[in-house]
CSV table of C-alpha atoms in Angstrom, one decimal:
chain,number,residue,atom,x,y,z
I,1,UNK,CA,7.5,-49.4,-35.0
I,2,UNK,CA,5.6,-51.9,-37.8
I,3,UNK,CA,8.7,-52.2,-40.3
I,4,UNK,CA,11.5,-52.4,-37.0
I,5,UNK,CA,9.2,-55.5,-35.9
I,6,UNK,CA,9.5,-57.1,-39.6
I,7,UNK,CA,13.4,-56.7,-39.2
I,8,UNK,CA,13.8,-58.3,-35.8
I,9,UNK,CA,11.9,-61.1,-37.3
I,10,UNK,CA,13.4,-61.5,-40.4
I,11,UNK,CA,16.8,-61.3,-38.0
I,12,UNK,CA,15.2,-63.6,-35.6
I,13,UNK,CA,13.4,-66.5,-37.2
I,14,UNK,CA,13.9,-65.5,-41.3
I,15,UNK,CA,12.0,-63.6,-44.3
I,16,UNK,CA,7.8,-65.3,-44.4
I,17,UNK,CA,5.8,-64.0,-46.5
I,18,UNK,CA,3.3,-64.1,-43.7
I,19,UNK,CA,4.8,-61.9,-41.8
I,20,UNK,CA,5.3,-59.2,-45.0
I,21,UNK,CA,1.2,-59.5,-45.0
I,22,UNK,CA,0.7,-58.4,-41.7
I,23,UNK,CA,3.3,-55.5,-41.8
I,24,UNK,CA,1.5,-54.4,-44.6
I,25,UNK,CA,-1.9,-54.0,-43.2
I,26,UNK,CA,-0.5,-52.9,-40.0
I,27,UNK,CA,1.4,-50.3,-42.6
I,28,UNK,CA,-1.4,-49.5,-44.8
I,29,UNK,CA,-3.4,-48.9,-41.7
I,30,UNK,CA,-1.3,-46.5,-40.6
I,31,UNK,CA,-1.1,-44.7,-44.0
I,32,UNK,CA,-4.7,-44.0,-44.1
I,33,UNK,CA,-5.1,-43.1,-40.5
I,34,UNK,CA,-1.6,-40.1,-41.2
I,35,UNK,CA,-3.0,-39.7,-45.3
I,36,UNK,CA,-6.5,-38.5,-44.1
I,37,UNK,CA,-5.1,-36.5,-41.0
I,38,UNK,CA,-2.7,-34.5,-43.1
I,39,UNK,CA,-4.7,-33.8,-45.8
I,40,UNK,CA,-7.3,-32.3,-43.8
I,41,UNK,CA,-4.3,-30.2,-41.7
I,42,UNK,CA,-3.1,-28.6,-44.7
I,43,UNK,CA,-5.5,-26.0,-44.3
I,44,UNK,CA,-4.4,-25.2,-40.4
I,45,UNK,CA,-0.6,-24.9,-41.9
I,46,UNK,CA,-0.5,-22.2,-43.9
I,47,UNK,CA,-2.7,-18.9,-45.5
I,48,UNK,CA,-5.3,-19.3,-46.6
I,49,UNK,CA,-3.1,-16.9,-50.4
I,50,UNK,CA,-0.7,-19.7,-49.6
I,51,UNK,CA,-2.3,-22.6,-49.8
I,52,UNK,CA,-2.7,-23.7,-53.6
I,53,UNK,CA,1.0,-23.4,-53.0
I,54,UNK,CA,1.5,-25.8,-50.3
I,55,UNK,CA,-1.0,-28.8,-51.9
I,56,UNK,CA,1.1,-28.3,-55.5
I,57,UNK,CA,4.7,-28.8,-54.0
I,58,UNK,CA,2.7,-31.7,-51.1
I,59,UNK,CA,1.5,-33.3,-54.9
I,60,UNK,CA,5.7,-32.6,-55.8
I,61,UNK,CA,7.4,-34.0,-53.3
I,62,UNK,CA,4.9,-36.6,-53.8
I,63,UNK,CA,5.4,-36.8,-57.7
I,64,UNK,CA,9.5,-36.4,-57.4
I,65,UNK,CA,9.5,-40.1,-55.4
I,66,UNK,CA,7.5,-41.7,-57.9
I,67,UNK,CA,10.0,-41.0,-60.9
I,68,UNK,CA,13.9,-41.5,-58.5
I,69,UNK,CA,11.6,-44.6,-56.2
I,70,UNK,CA,11.7,-47.2,-58.6
I,71,UNK,CA,15.1,-45.6,-59.6
I,72,UNK,CA,16.8,-46.4,-56.3
I,73,UNK,CA,15.1,-49.0,-55.1
I,74,UNK,CA,15.9,-50.7,-58.6
I,75,UNK,CA,19.7,-50.1,-58.2
I,76,UNK,CA,19.2,-50.9,-53.9
I,77,UNK,CA,18.1,-54.4,-55.4
I,78,UNK,CA,20.9,-55.1,-57.4
I,79,UNK,CA,23.5,-54.6,-54.2
I,80,UNK,CA,21.7,-54.9,-51.0
I,81,UNK,CA,19.6,-57.5,-49.6
I,82,UNK,CA,16.5,-57.3,-47.8
I,83,UNK,CA,17.2,-56.3,-44.5
I,84,UNK,CA,19.1,-53.2,-46.3
I,85,UNK,CA,15.8,-52.4,-47.2
I,86,UNK,CA,14.0,-52.4,-44.3
I,87,UNK,CA,16.5,-50.4,-42.2
I,88,UNK,CA,15.9,-47.1,-45.4
I,89,UNK,CA,12.5,-47.4,-44.5
I,90,UNK,CA,13.2,-47.4,-41.4
I,91,UNK,CA,14.9,-44.8,-41.2
I,92,UNK,CA,13.0,-42.6,-44.0
I,93,UNK,CA,9.7,-43.5,-41.2
I,94,UNK,CA,11.8,-41.7,-38.3
I,95,UNK,CA,13.0,-38.4,-40.7
I,96,UNK,CA,9.3,-37.7,-41.3
I,97,UNK,CA,8.0,-38.4,-37.8
I,98,UNK,CA,10.9,-36.0,-36.6
I,99,UNK,CA,9.6,-33.7,-39.6
I,100,UNK,CA,6.0,-33.4,-38.4
I,101,UNK,CA,6.2,-33.3,-35.4
I,102,UNK,CA,7.7,-29.2,-36.0
I,103,UNK,CA,4.9,-28.5,-37.5
I,104,UNK,CA,2.5,-25.8,-35.7
I,105,UNK,CA,-1.4,-28.2,-36.9
I,106,UNK,CA,-3.1,-25.2,-35.1
I,107,UNK,CA,-0.8,-22.1,-36.6
I,108,UNK,CA,-4.3,-20.7,-39.0
I,109,UNK,CA,-6.7,-23.2,-37.1
I,110,UNK,CA,-10.0,-21.2,-36.9
I,111,UNK,CA,-11.4,-23.9,-34.3
I,112,UNK,CA,-12.2,-23.2,-30.7
I,113,UNK,CA,-10.4,-24.2,-27.9
I,114,UNK,CA,-14.2,-25.4,-26.5
I,115,UNK,CA,-15.1,-27.2,-29.1
I,116,UNK,CA,-17.6,-29.9,-28.6
I,117,UNK,CA,-16.1,-33.6,-28.1
I,118,UNK,CA,-18.1,-36.4,-30.2
I,119,UNK,CA,-17.3,-40.0,-29.9
I,120,UNK,CA,-16.9,-41.9,-33.4
I,121,UNK,CA,-20.3,-42.8,-34.1
I,122,UNK,CA,-21.4,-39.6,-33.4
I,123,UNK,CA,-18.7,-37.8,-35.6
I,124,UNK,CA,-20.1,-40.3,-38.5
I,125,UNK,CA,-23.7,-39.6,-38.1
I,126,UNK,CA,-22.2,-35.3,-38.1
I,127,UNK,CA,-20.4,-36.0,-41.1
I,128,UNK,CA,-23.4,-37.9,-43.4
I,129,UNK,CA,-25.6,-34.9,-42.1
I,130,UNK,CA,-23.2,-32.0,-43.5
I,131,UNK,CA,-22.3,-33.5,-46.1
I,132,UNK,CA,-26.1,-33.3,-46.7
I,133,UNK,CA,-26.9,-30.5,-46.1
I,134,UNK,CA,-24.0,-29.5,-48.8
I,135,UNK,CA,-25.3,-30.1,-52.3
I,136,UNK,CA,-22.0,-28.3,-54.1
I,137,UNK,CA,-20.3,-30.9,-51.6
I,138,UNK,CA,-22.5,-33.6,-52.2
I,139,UNK,CA,-21.6,-33.1,-56.2
I,140,UNK,CA,-18.2,-33.5,-55.7
I,141,UNK,CA,-18.6,-36.8,-53.5
I,142,UNK,CA,-20.7,-38.3,-55.8
I,143,UNK,CA,-18.4,-37.2,-59.3
I,144,UNK,CA,-15.7,-38.6,-56.9
I,145,UNK,CA,-17.5,-42.1,-56.5
I,146,UNK,CA,-18.5,-42.5,-60.4
I,147,UNK,CA,-15.3,-41.4,-62.1
I,148,UNK,CA,-12.3,-43.1,-59.8
I,149,UNK,CA,-14.6,-46.1,-61.3
I,150,UNK,CA,-14.9,-45.7,-64.5
I,151,UNK,CA,-10.9,-44.4,-64.9
I,152,UNK,CA,-9.6,-48.8,-63.6
I,153,UNK,CA,-10.8,-48.6,-67.4
I,154,UNK,CA,-7.3,-47.1,-67.1
I,155,UNK,CA,-5.8,-48.5,-63.9
I,156,UNK,CA,-6.7,-52.3,-65.7
I,157,UNK,CA,-6.5,-52.1,-69.4
I,158,UNK,CA,-3.5,-49.7,-69.8
I,159,UNK,CA,-1.4,-52.8,-69.0
I,160,UNK,CA,-3.5,-55.2,-71.1
I,161,UNK,CA,-3.7,-53.0,-73.6
I,162,UNK,CA,0.3,-51.8,-73.8
I,163,UNK,CA,1.9,-55.0,-73.0
I,164,UNK,CA,-0.3,-58.0,-73.6
I,165,UNK,CA,-2.4,-57.0,-76.9
I,166,UNK,CA,0.5,-54.6,-78.9
I,167,UNK,CA,3.4,-56.5,-77.3
I,168,UNK,CA,5.2,-53.3,-76.0
I,169,UNK,CA,8.3,-54.8,-73.9
I,170,UNK,CA,8.6,-54.1,-69.9
I,171,UNK,CA,11.6,-51.7,-69.3
I,172,UNK,CA,9.8,-49.8,-72.5
I,173,UNK,CA,6.2,-49.6,-70.2
I,174,UNK,CA,8.4,-48.4,-67.6
I,175,UNK,CA,9.3,-45.0,-69.8
I,176,UNK,CA,5.5,-45.1,-70.2
I,177,UNK,CA,4.2,-45.2,-66.5
I,178,UNK,CA,7.5,-43.1,-65.6
I,179,UNK,CA,5.8,-40.4,-68.2
I,180,UNK,CA,2.9,-39.6,-66.3
I,181,UNK,CA,4.3,-39.2,-62.8
I,182,UNK,CA,6.9,-36.6,-64.8
I,183,UNK,CA,3.3,-35.5,-66.4
I,184,UNK,CA,2.9,-34.7,-62.4
I,185,UNK,CA,5.4,-33.7,-60.8
I,186,UNK,CA,5.2,-30.5,-64.2
I,187,UNK,CA,1.1,-29.5,-63.4
I,188,UNK,CA,2.6,-29.0,-59.6
I,189,UNK,CA,5.5,-27.6,-60.3
I,190,UNK,CA,2.8,-24.8,-62.6
I,191,UNK,CA,-0.1,-24.3,-60.6
I,192,UNK,CA,2.8,-23.9,-56.9
I,193,UNK,CA,3.3,-21.1,-59.1
I,194,UNK,CA,0.6,-19.5,-59.9
I,195,UNK,CA,-2.5,-17.8,-58.4
I,196,UNK,CA,-4.9,-19.3,-57.5
I,197,UNK,CA,-7.7,-20.6,-59.7
I,198,UNK,CA,-10.8,-18.1,-59.9
I,199,UNK,CA,-13.5,-21.1,-60.8
I,200,UNK,CA,-12.5,-23.7,-60.0
I,201,UNK,CA,-15.3,-26.2,-60.3
I,202,UNK,CA,-15.4,-24.7,-64.1
I,203,UNK,CA,-11.3,-25.9,-64.6
I,204,UNK,CA,-11.5,-28.9,-62.9
I,205,UNK,CA,-15.1,-29.5,-65.6
I,206,UNK,CA,-12.6,-28.9,-68.5
I,207,UNK,CA,-9.9,-30.7,-67.3
I,208,UNK,CA,-12.0,-33.6,-66.4
I,209,UNK,CA,-13.5,-33.8,-70.4
I,210,UNK,CA,-10.2,-33.2,-71.3
I,211,UNK,CA,-9.4,-36.8,-69.7
I,212,UNK,CA,-11.8,-38.3,-70.9
I,213,UNK,CA,-11.8,-37.1,-74.3
I,214,UNK,CA,-7.8,-38.9,-73.8
I,215,UNK,CA,-9.8,-42.0,-72.9
I,216,UNK,CA,-11.4,-42.2,-76.3
I,217,UNK,CA,-7.7,-41.8,-77.9
I,218,UNK,CA,-6.3,-44.2,-76.4
I,219,UNK,CA,-7.4,-46.5,-78.8
I,220,UNK,CA,-6.6,-45.2,-81.7
I,221,UNK,CA,-2.7,-48.1,-82.0
I,222,UNK,CA,-5.3,-49.7,-82.1
I,223,UNK,CA,-6.8,-49.4,-85.0
I,224,UNK,CA,-3.8,-48.4,-86.7
I,225,UNK,CA,-1.0,-49.5,-88.5
I,226,UNK,CA,1.4,-47.8,-85.7
I,227,UNK,CA,5.2,-49.0,-85.2
I,228,UNK,CA,6.9,-50.2,-82.3
I,229,UNK,CA,8.1,-47.1,-81.8
I,230,UNK,CA,5.4,-44.5,-82.4
I,231,UNK,CA,3.3,-46.9,-80.7
I,232,UNK,CA,5.9,-46.4,-77.6
I,233,UNK,CA,5.9,-42.3,-78.2
I,234,UNK,CA,2.3,-42.3,-78.4
I,235,UNK,CA,1.5,-43.3,-74.7
I,236,UNK,CA,4.0,-41.6,-73.6
I,237,UNK,CA,3.0,-39.1,-74.6
I,238,UNK,CA,-0.9,-40.4,-73.4
I,239,UNK,CA,-0.3,-41.0,-69.9
I,240,UNK,CA,2.3,-37.4,-69.6
I,241,UNK,CA,-1.4,-35.9,-71.3
I,242,UNK,CA,-3.7,-38.1,-68.5
I,243,UNK,CA,-1.8,-37.2,-65.4
I,244,UNK,CA,-1.9,-33.6,-66.5
I,245,UNK,CA,-5.1,-33.6,-66.7
I,246,UNK,CA,-5.8,-36.0,-63.7
I,247,UNK,CA,-4.0,-32.9,-61.3
I,248,UNK,CA,-6.3,-30.0,-63.1
I,249,UNK,CA,-9.1,-31.8,-62.2
I,250,UNK,CA,-7.8,-32.3,-58.1
I,251,UNK,CA,-5.9,-29.6,-57.4
I,252,UNK,CA,-8.5,-26.3,-57.5
I,253,UNK,CA,-11.8,-28.8,-56.6
I,254,UNK,CA,-8.7,-29.9,-53.2
I,255,UNK,CA,-8.6,-26.3,-53.0
I,256,UNK,CA,-11.9,-25.4,-52.9
I,257,UNK,CA,-13.3,-28.4,-50.6
I,258,UNK,CA,-10.8,-26.9,-48.2
I,259,UNK,CA,-10.7,-23.6,-48.6
I,260,UNK,CA,-15.5,-23.6,-47.6
I,261,UNK,CA,-15.4,-27.0,-45.3
I,262,UNK,CA,-15.5,-26.0,-41.7
I,263,UNK,CA,-12.4,-27.4,-40.1
I,264,UNK,CA,-14.1,-29.3,-36.9
I,265,UNK,CA,-15.8,-31.9,-39.7
I,266,UNK,CA,-12.7,-31.8,-43.1
I,267,UNK,CA,-11.4,-34.7,-41.3
I,268,UNK,CA,-15.1,-37.0,-41.6
I,269,UNK,CA,-15.7,-35.1,-45.2
I,270,UNK,CA,-12.2,-36.1,-46.4
I,271,UNK,CA,-12.0,-39.2,-44.0
I,272,UNK,CA,-15.6,-39.5,-46.1
I,273,UNK,CA,-15.0,-38.8,-49.4
I,274,UNK,CA,-11.0,-41.4,-50.2
I,275,UNK,CA,-13.4,-43.8,-48.6
I,276,UNK,CA,-16.1,-43.7,-51.0
I,277,UNK,CA,-14.4,-42.7,-53.8
I,278,UNK,CA,-11.2,-46.0,-53.0
I,279,UNK,CA,-13.9,-48.4,-52.4
I,280,UNK,CA,-15.0,-48.2,-56.0
I,281,UNK,CA,-12.0,-49.5,-57.5
I,282,UNK,CA,-11.2,-52.7,-56.5
I,283,UNK,CA,-15.2,-53.4,-57.7
I,284,UNK,CA,-14.5,-51.0,-61.1
I,285,UNK,CA,-11.5,-53.7,-61.2
I,286,UNK,CA,-12.9,-56.5,-60.9
I,287,UNK,CA,-15.7,-55.3,-63.7
I,288,UNK,CA,-13.5,-54.2,-66.0
I,289,UNK,CA,-11.2,-57.3,-65.4
I,290,UNK,CA,-14.0,-59.4,-66.9
I,291,UNK,CA,-15.5,-57.0,-69.9
I,292,UNK,CA,-11.9,-56.7,-70.8
I,293,UNK,CA,-11.8,-61.0,-71.1
I,294,UNK,CA,-15.5,-60.5,-73.1
I,295,UNK,CA,-15.3,-57.2,-74.6
I,296,UNK,CA,-12.6,-55.2,-77.8
I,297,UNK,CA,-10.5,-53.4,-75.7
I,298,UNK,CA,-11.6,-50.6,-79.6
I,299,UNK,CA,-15.3,-50.9,-77.5
I,300,UNK,CA,-14.8,-49.9,-74.1
I,301,UNK,CA,-12.5,-47.2,-74.0
I,302,UNK,CA,-14.7,-45.2,-76.1
I,303,UNK,CA,-17.8,-46.3,-74.3
I,304,UNK,CA,-16.4,-45.2,-70.7
I,305,UNK,CA,-14.9,-42.0,-72.6
I,306,UNK,CA,-18.9,-41.0,-73.4
I,307,UNK,CA,-19.8,-41.7,-69.9
I,308,UNK,CA,-17.4,-40.1,-68.4
I,309,UNK,CA,-18.9,-36.8,-70.6
I,310,UNK,CA,-22.0,-38.0,-69.2
I,311,UNK,CA,-21.4,-38.1,-65.4
I,312,UNK,CA,-19.0,-34.4,-66.6
I,313,UNK,CA,-22.6,-33.0,-67.7
I,314,UNK,CA,-24.6,-33.7,-65.8
I,315,UNK,CA,-22.7,-33.8,-62.5
I,316,UNK,CA,-21.5,-30.5,-63.0
I,317,UNK,CA,-24.1,-28.6,-64.9
I,318,UNK,CA,-24.4,-25.0,-65.4
I,319,UNK,CA,-27.2,-24.6,-61.8
I,320,UNK,CA,-23.7,-26.0,-59.3
I,321,UNK,CA,-21.0,-24.4,-60.8
I,322,UNK,CA,-23.4,-21.1,-60.0
I,323,UNK,CA,-24.3,-22.0,-56.8
I,324,UNK,CA,-20.2,-23.0,-56.2
I,325,UNK,CA,-19.4,-19.1,-57.3
I,326,UNK,CA,-22.4,-17.3,-57.0
I,327,UNK,CA,-19.8,-14.2,-57.2
I,328,UNK,CA,-18.0,-15.3,-60.0
I,329,UNK,CA,-21.4,-16.1,-62.5
I,330,UNK,CA,-23.1,-12.7,-60.4
I,331,UNK,CA,-20.8,-10.2,-62.2
I,332,UNK,CA,-20.3,-11.8,-64.9
I,333,UNK,CA,-24.0,-11.4,-65.6
I,334,UNK,CA,-24.2,-7.9,-64.7
I,335,UNK,CA,-24.4,-5.6,-68.4
I,336,UNK,CA,-20.6,-3.7,-68.5
I,337,UNK,CA,-20.6,-0.7,-66.3
I,338,UNK,CA,-22.6,-1.0,-63.8
I,339,UNK,CA,-21.4,-2.2,-60.5
I,340,UNK,CA,-21.8,-5.6,-58.3
I,341,UNK,CA,-23.7,-3.6,-54.9
I,342,UNK,CA,-24.8,-7.5,-54.2
I,343,UNK,CA,-23.2,-8.0,-50.2
C-alpha cells in the first residue's frame, strides 16, 4: 500500500523527495514488524530437526537477492523509468504476501490456547525480566551489542580505505562487496547441507575470533607495496572471508536462540536484541567516522581487532559455554568407558 501510494502520488503530482522519505519511513516500520515476527516464527514453521536448514535457506535467499538485486536493478535503471520500479516493487510485495498467507505459523507451536494476553508495556517488562533471569541469553545480547558497535570499523572504514586511500575504482569495489554476498551464499549452503552444530556457542566463539583476526589483516595493503590487481584480489578474499565467518557466528547462535527461548517470549527477546544491536550501529558509525578523520587506519583496525578478541574471550568464557551446553561438557569430562547417568 505504501509503494502504491507513492506510485499514485508520482502519477498525479510528480516525483518528490519528501514523498520518497515518507514512503521509506513507512516501509522501514513495516519491515521491522515483519522481520522480527518472521524471525520469531521460524521455529513454529518447521520442526526442530530442520531448523538450521530452514534458517540457512532463508539466509541463502537473502544472499541471492544481494547478488542479483543490484544487477537486475542496474539493468532496469537503464531501460525503464521510476514508475516501472515501483510497480515491480508492488508485485514483489504482493507475491510475498500471498506466500506468507499460505504458511501455518502454529504448525509446531507449543503455546497453549489459553495464553494470557498482555499489554505492550507489560510485555516489554516481562521480556526484560525473562532475559535478566537467563545468563546465557543476556550474555549473547551483550556480545551482539558490542560486536555491532566495533564492527562499524569495517562498515565505515572498508569503503574509506578501499576507495579513498587505495584508489580502487567503484566498479571493482562493487565486485569486492559482491564477494561478501557470495561468501554468505556458500556459507548458507554449507549450513543447509550439514548436520546441526553440536556446540553452537563454541562454534560462534571460534568464528568470532577468526573474524576479529581478519579485521586486523585488512590493513596489510596499507603497509605493503601491493599492485592494483593484488589489492583488489586481496579485498575480494577478505570480504569473502568476512561473510563466511559472520555466518559462522550468526547461524549457530540463531538456531540455539530459537530453541532455548520460550515461544511466548521469542518475539520480545528477538525484538529487544535487534533493537539494541541496531541502535549501536549509528553510534559506531559516528564514532569511527571521527576516528578515521583523526587517526590512521593502520592503528584503528588492529586495535579494534584486539578489542573484539578480548570481548570474545571474556564474555564467551568457558563458564558461559558450560552453562549453555552442560550436556556436552559433562560428557567430555567423564573418563573413557564411564557412562553418563546424569538426567
